[in-house]
PDB file of C-alpha atoms in Angstrom:
ATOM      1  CA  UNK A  29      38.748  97.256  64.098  1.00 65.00           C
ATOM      2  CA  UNK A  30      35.147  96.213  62.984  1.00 90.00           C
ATOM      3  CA  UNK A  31      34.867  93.454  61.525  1.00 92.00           C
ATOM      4  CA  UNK A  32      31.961  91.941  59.631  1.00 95.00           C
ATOM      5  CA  UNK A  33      29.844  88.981  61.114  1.00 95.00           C
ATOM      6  CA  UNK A  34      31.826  86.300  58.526  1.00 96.00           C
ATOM      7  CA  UNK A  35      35.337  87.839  59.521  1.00 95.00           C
ATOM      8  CA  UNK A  36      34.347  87.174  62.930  1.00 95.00           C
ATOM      9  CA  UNK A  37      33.249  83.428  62.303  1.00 96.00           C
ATOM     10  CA  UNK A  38      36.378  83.231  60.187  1.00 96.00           C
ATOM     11  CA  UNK A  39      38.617  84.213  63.487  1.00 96.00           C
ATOM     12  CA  UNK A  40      36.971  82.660  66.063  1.00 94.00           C
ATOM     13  CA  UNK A  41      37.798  79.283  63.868  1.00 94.00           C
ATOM     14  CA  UNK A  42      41.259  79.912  63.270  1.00 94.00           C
ATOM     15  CA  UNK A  43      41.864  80.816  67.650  1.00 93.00           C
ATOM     16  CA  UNK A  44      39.752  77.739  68.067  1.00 91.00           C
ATOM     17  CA  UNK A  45      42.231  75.845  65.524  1.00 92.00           C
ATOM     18  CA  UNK A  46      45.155  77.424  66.762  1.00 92.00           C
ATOM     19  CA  UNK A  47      44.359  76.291  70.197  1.00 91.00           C
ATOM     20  CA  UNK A  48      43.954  72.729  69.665  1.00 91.00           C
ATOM     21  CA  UNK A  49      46.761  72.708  67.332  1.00 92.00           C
ATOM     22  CA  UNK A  50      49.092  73.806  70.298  1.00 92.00           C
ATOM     23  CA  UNK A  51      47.321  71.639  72.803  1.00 91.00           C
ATOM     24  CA  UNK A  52      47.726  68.606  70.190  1.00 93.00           C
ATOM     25  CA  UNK A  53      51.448  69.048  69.447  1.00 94.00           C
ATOM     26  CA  UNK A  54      52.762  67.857  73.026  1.00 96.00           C
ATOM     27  CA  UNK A  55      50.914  64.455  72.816  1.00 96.00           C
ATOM     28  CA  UNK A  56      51.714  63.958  69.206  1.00 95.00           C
ATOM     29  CA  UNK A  57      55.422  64.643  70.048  1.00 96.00           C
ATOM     30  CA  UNK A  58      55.412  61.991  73.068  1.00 97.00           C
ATOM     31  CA  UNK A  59      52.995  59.425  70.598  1.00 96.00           C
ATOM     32  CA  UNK A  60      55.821  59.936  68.316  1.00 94.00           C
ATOM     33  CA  UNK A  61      58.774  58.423  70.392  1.00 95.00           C
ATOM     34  CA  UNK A  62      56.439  55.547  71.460  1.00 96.00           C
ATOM     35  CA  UNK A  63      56.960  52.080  69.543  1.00 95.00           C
ATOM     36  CA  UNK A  64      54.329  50.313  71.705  1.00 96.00           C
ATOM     37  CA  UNK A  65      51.423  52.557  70.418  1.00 97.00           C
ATOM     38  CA  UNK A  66      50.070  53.472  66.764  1.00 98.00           C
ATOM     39  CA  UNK A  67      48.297  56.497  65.661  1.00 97.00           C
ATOM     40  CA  UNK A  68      45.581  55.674  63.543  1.00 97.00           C
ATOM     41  CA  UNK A  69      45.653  59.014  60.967  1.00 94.00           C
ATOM     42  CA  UNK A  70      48.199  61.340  60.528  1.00 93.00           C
ATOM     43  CA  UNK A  71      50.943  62.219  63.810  1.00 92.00           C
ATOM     44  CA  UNK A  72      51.316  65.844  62.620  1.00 91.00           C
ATOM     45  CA  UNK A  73      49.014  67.873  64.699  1.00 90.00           C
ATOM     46  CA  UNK A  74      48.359  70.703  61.944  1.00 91.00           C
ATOM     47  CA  UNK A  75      47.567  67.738  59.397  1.00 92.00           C
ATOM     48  CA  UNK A  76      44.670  66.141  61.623  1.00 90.00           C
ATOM     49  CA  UNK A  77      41.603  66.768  63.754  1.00 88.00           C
ATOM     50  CA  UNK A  78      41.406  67.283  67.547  1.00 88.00           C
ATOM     51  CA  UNK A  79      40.382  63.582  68.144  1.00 92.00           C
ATOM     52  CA  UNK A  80      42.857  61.040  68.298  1.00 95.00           C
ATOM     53  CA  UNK A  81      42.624  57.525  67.754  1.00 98.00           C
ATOM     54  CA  UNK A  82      45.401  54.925  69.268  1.00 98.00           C
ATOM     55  CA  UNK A  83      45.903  51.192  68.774  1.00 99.00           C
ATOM     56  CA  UNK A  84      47.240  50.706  72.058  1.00 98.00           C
ATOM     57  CA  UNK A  85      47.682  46.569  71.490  1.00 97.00           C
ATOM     58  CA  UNK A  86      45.222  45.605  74.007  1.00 97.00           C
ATOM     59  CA  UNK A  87      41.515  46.349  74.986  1.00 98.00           C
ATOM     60  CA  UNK A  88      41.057  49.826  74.557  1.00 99.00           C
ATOM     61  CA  UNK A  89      37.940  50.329  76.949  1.00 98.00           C
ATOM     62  CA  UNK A  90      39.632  48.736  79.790  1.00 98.00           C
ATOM     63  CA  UNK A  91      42.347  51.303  79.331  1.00 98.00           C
ATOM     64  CA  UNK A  92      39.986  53.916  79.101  1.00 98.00           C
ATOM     65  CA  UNK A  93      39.244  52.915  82.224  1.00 98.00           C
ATOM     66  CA  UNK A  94      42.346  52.701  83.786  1.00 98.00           C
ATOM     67  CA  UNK A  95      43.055  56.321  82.498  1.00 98.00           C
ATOM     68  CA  UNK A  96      39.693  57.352  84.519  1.00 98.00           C
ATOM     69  CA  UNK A  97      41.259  56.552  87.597  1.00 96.00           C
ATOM     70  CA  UNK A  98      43.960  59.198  87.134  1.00 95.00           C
ATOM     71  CA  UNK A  99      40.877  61.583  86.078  1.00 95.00           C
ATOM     72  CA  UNK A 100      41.661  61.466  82.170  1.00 96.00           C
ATOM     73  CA  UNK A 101      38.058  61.011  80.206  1.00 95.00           C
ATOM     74  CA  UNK A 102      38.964  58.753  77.171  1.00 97.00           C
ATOM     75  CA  UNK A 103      37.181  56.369  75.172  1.00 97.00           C
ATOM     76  CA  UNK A 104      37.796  52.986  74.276  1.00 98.00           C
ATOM     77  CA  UNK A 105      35.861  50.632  71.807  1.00 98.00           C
ATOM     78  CA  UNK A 106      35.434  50.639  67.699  1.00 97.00           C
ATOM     79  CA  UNK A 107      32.976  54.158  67.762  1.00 96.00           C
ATOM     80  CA  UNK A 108      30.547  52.202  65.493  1.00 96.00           C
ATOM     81  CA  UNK A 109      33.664  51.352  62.871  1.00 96.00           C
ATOM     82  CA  UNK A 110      34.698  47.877  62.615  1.00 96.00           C
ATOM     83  CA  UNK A 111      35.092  47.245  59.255  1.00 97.00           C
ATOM     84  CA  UNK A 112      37.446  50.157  59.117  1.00 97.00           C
ATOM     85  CA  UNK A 113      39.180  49.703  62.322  1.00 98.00           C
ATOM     86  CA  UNK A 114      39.690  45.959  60.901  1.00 97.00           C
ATOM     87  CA  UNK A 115      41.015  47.127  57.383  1.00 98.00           C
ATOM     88  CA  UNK A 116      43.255  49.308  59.590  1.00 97.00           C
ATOM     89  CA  UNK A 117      44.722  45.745  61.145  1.00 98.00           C
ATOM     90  CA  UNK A 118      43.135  46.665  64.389  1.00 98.00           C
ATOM     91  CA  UNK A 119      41.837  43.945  65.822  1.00 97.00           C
ATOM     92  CA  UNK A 120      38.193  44.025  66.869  1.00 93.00           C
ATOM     93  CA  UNK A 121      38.515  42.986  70.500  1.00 96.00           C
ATOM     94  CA  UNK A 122      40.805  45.333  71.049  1.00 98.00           C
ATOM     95  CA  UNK A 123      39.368  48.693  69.623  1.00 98.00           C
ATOM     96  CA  UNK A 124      41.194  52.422  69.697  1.00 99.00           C
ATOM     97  CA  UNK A 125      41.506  54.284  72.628  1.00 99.00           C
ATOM     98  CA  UNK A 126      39.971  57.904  71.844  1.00 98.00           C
ATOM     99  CA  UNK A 127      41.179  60.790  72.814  1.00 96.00           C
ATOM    100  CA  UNK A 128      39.470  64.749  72.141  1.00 92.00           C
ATOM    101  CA  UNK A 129      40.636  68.027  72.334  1.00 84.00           C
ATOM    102  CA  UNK A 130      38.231  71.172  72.303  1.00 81.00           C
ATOM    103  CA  UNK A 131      39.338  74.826  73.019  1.00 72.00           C
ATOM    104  CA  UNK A 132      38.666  74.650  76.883  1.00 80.00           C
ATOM    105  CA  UNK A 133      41.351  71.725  77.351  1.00 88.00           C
ATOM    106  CA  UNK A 134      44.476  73.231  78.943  1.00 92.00           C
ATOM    107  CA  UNK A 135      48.206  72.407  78.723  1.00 93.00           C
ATOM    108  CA  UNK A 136      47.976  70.974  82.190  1.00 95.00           C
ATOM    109  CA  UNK A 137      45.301  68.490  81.206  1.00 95.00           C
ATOM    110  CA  UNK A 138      46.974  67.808  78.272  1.00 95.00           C
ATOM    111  CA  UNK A 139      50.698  67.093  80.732  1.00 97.00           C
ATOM    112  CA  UNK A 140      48.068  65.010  83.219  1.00 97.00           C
ATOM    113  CA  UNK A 141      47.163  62.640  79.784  1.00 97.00           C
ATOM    114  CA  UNK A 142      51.258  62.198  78.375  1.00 98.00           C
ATOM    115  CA  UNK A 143      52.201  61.374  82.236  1.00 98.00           C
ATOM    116  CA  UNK A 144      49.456  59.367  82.784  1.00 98.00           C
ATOM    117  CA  UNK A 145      49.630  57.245  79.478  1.00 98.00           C
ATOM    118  CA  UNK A 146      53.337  57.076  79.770  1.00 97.00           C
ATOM    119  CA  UNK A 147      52.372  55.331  83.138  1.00 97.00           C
ATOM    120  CA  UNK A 148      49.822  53.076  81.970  1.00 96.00           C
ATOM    121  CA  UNK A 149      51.216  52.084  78.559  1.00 95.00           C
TER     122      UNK A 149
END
Protein backbone atom coordinates (compact mmCIF):
# COMPACT_ATOMS: atom_id res chain seq x y z
CA UNK A 1 0.00 0.00 0.00
CA UNK A 2 1.04 3.76 -0.28
CA UNK A 3 1.82 5.21 2.39
CA UNK A 4 2.37 8.88 3.14
CA UNK A 5 5.96 10.34 3.77
CA UNK A 6 5.14 10.49 7.91
CA UNK A 7 3.74 6.79 7.82
CA UNK A 8 6.90 5.92 6.30
CA UNK A 9 9.15 7.78 8.97
CA UNK A 10 6.74 6.32 11.50
CA UNK A 11 7.74 2.55 10.21
CA UNK A 12 11.07 2.81 9.46
CA UNK A 13 11.35 3.83 13.44
CA UNK A 14 9.40 1.16 14.77
CA UNK A 15 11.75 -1.80 12.30
CA UNK A 16 14.65 0.24 13.53
CA UNK A 17 13.21 -0.18 17.26
CA UNK A 18 12.15 -3.53 16.78
CA UNK A 19 15.55 -4.49 15.69
CA UNK A 20 17.53 -3.30 18.48
CA UNK A 21 14.97 -4.40 20.83
CA UNK A 22 15.62 -8.09 19.64
CA UNK A 23 19.33 -7.58 19.35
CA UNK A 24 19.24 -6.05 23.06
CA UNK A 25 17.21 -8.83 24.73
CA UNK A 26 20.06 -11.62 24.55
CA UNK A 27 22.64 -9.42 26.43
CA UNK A 28 20.13 -8.10 28.85
CA UNK A 29 19.08 -11.75 29.58
CA UNK A 30 22.88 -12.90 30.20
CA UNK A 31 23.52 -9.17 32.24
CA UNK A 32 20.65 -10.40 34.17
CA UNK A 33 22.10 -13.72 35.67
CA UNK A 34 25.42 -11.86 36.33
CA UNK A 35 26.05 -10.72 40.11
CA UNK A 36 29.55 -9.39 39.28
CA UNK A 37 28.19 -6.65 36.88
CA UNK A 38 25.47 -3.74 37.28
CA UNK A 39 23.38 -2.17 34.69
CA UNK A 40 23.28 1.35 35.10
CA UNK A 41 19.34 2.10 33.78
CA UNK A 42 16.75 -0.17 33.34
CA UNK A 43 17.63 -4.33 32.35
CA UNK A 44 14.40 -4.60 30.30
CA UNK A 45 15.37 -4.11 26.76
CA UNK A 46 11.87 -2.57 25.59
CA UNK A 47 12.17 -0.08 28.69
CA UNK A 48 15.69 1.42 27.59
CA UNK A 49 17.82 2.75 24.75
CA UNK A 50 20.26 0.83 22.50
CA UNK A 51 23.32 1.97 24.60
CA UNK A 52 24.20 0.24 27.57
CA UNK A 53 26.09 1.29 30.41
CA UNK A 54 27.87 -1.40 32.93
CA UNK A 55 29.68 -0.96 36.24
CA UNK A 56 31.88 -3.72 35.67
CA UNK A 57 33.91 -3.12 39.30
CA UNK A 58 37.10 -2.24 37.77
CA UNK A 59 38.55 0.21 35.10
CA UNK A 60 36.23 0.26 32.43
CA UNK A 61 38.63 1.51 29.55
CA UNK A 62 41.09 -1.14 30.19
CA UNK A 63 38.27 -3.58 29.65
CA UNK A 64 37.26 -1.91 26.71
CA UNK A 65 40.34 -2.78 25.69
CA UNK A 66 40.56 -6.16 26.50
CA UNK A 67 37.16 -6.66 24.65
CA UNK A 68 39.06 -5.09 21.42
CA UNK A 69 41.23 -7.89 21.30
CA UNK A 70 38.36 -10.32 20.69
CA UNK A 71 37.14 -7.58 17.99
CA UNK A 72 34.18 -6.16 20.25
CA UNK A 73 34.25 -2.04 19.91
CA UNK A 74 33.21 -0.83 23.45
CA UNK A 75 33.86 2.10 25.42
CA UNK A 76 35.13 2.61 28.70
CA UNK A 77 35.48 5.91 30.79
CA UNK A 78 32.70 8.43 32.51
CA UNK A 79 31.35 9.87 28.70
CA UNK A 80 31.76 13.42 30.17
CA UNK A 81 29.40 12.34 33.43
CA UNK A 82 31.05 12.18 36.67
CA UNK A 83 28.93 13.72 38.89
CA UNK A 84 26.24 11.36 37.78
CA UNK A 85 28.23 8.30 37.40
CA UNK A 86 29.39 9.23 41.15
CA UNK A 87 25.73 9.79 42.49
CA UNK A 88 25.20 6.40 40.79
CA UNK A 89 28.05 4.94 43.44
CA UNK A 90 30.30 4.40 40.52
CA UNK A 91 33.43 5.17 41.35
CA UNK A 92 35.32 7.64 39.18
CA UNK A 93 38.44 5.63 38.43
CA UNK A 94 36.62 3.05 37.39
CA UNK A 95 33.98 4.45 34.85
CA UNK A 96 31.11 2.28 32.77
CA UNK A 97 31.93 0.17 30.12
CA UNK A 98 29.62 1.28 27.04
CA UNK A 99 28.12 -0.71 24.91
CA UNK A 100 25.73 0.43 21.44
CA UNK A 101 23.44 -1.18 19.36
CA UNK A 102 22.25 0.34 15.90
CA UNK A 103 20.12 -1.56 13.26
CA UNK A 104 23.19 -3.01 11.29
CA UNK A 105 24.47 -5.02 14.51
CA UNK A 106 23.63 -8.71 14.00
CA UNK A 107 22.77 -11.57 16.39
CA UNK A 108 26.20 -12.97 15.77
CA UNK A 109 27.92 -9.82 16.94
CA UNK A 110 25.72 -9.56 19.57
CA UNK A 111 26.69 -13.84 20.63
CA UNK A 112 30.61 -12.63 19.89
CA UNK A 113 29.95 -9.67 22.90
CA UNK A 114 27.88 -12.27 25.72
CA UNK A 115 30.83 -14.96 24.97
CA UNK A 116 33.37 -12.64 25.03
CA UNK A 117 32.29 -10.69 28.27
CA UNK A 118 31.38 -13.91 29.91
CA UNK A 119 35.18 -14.60 29.24
CA UNK A 120 36.59 -11.49 30.38
CA UNK A 121 34.33 -10.69 33.35
Amino acid sequence: ADLSAPDRGALVHTLFREAEIARMEPLTEFLRGRNDVRVLGPVDSVARAPTVALDIGRNAEEFAATLATAGIMAGGGDFYAVRPLTAMNVKPDHGVLRLSFVHYTSDADIAKLIDALGTHL
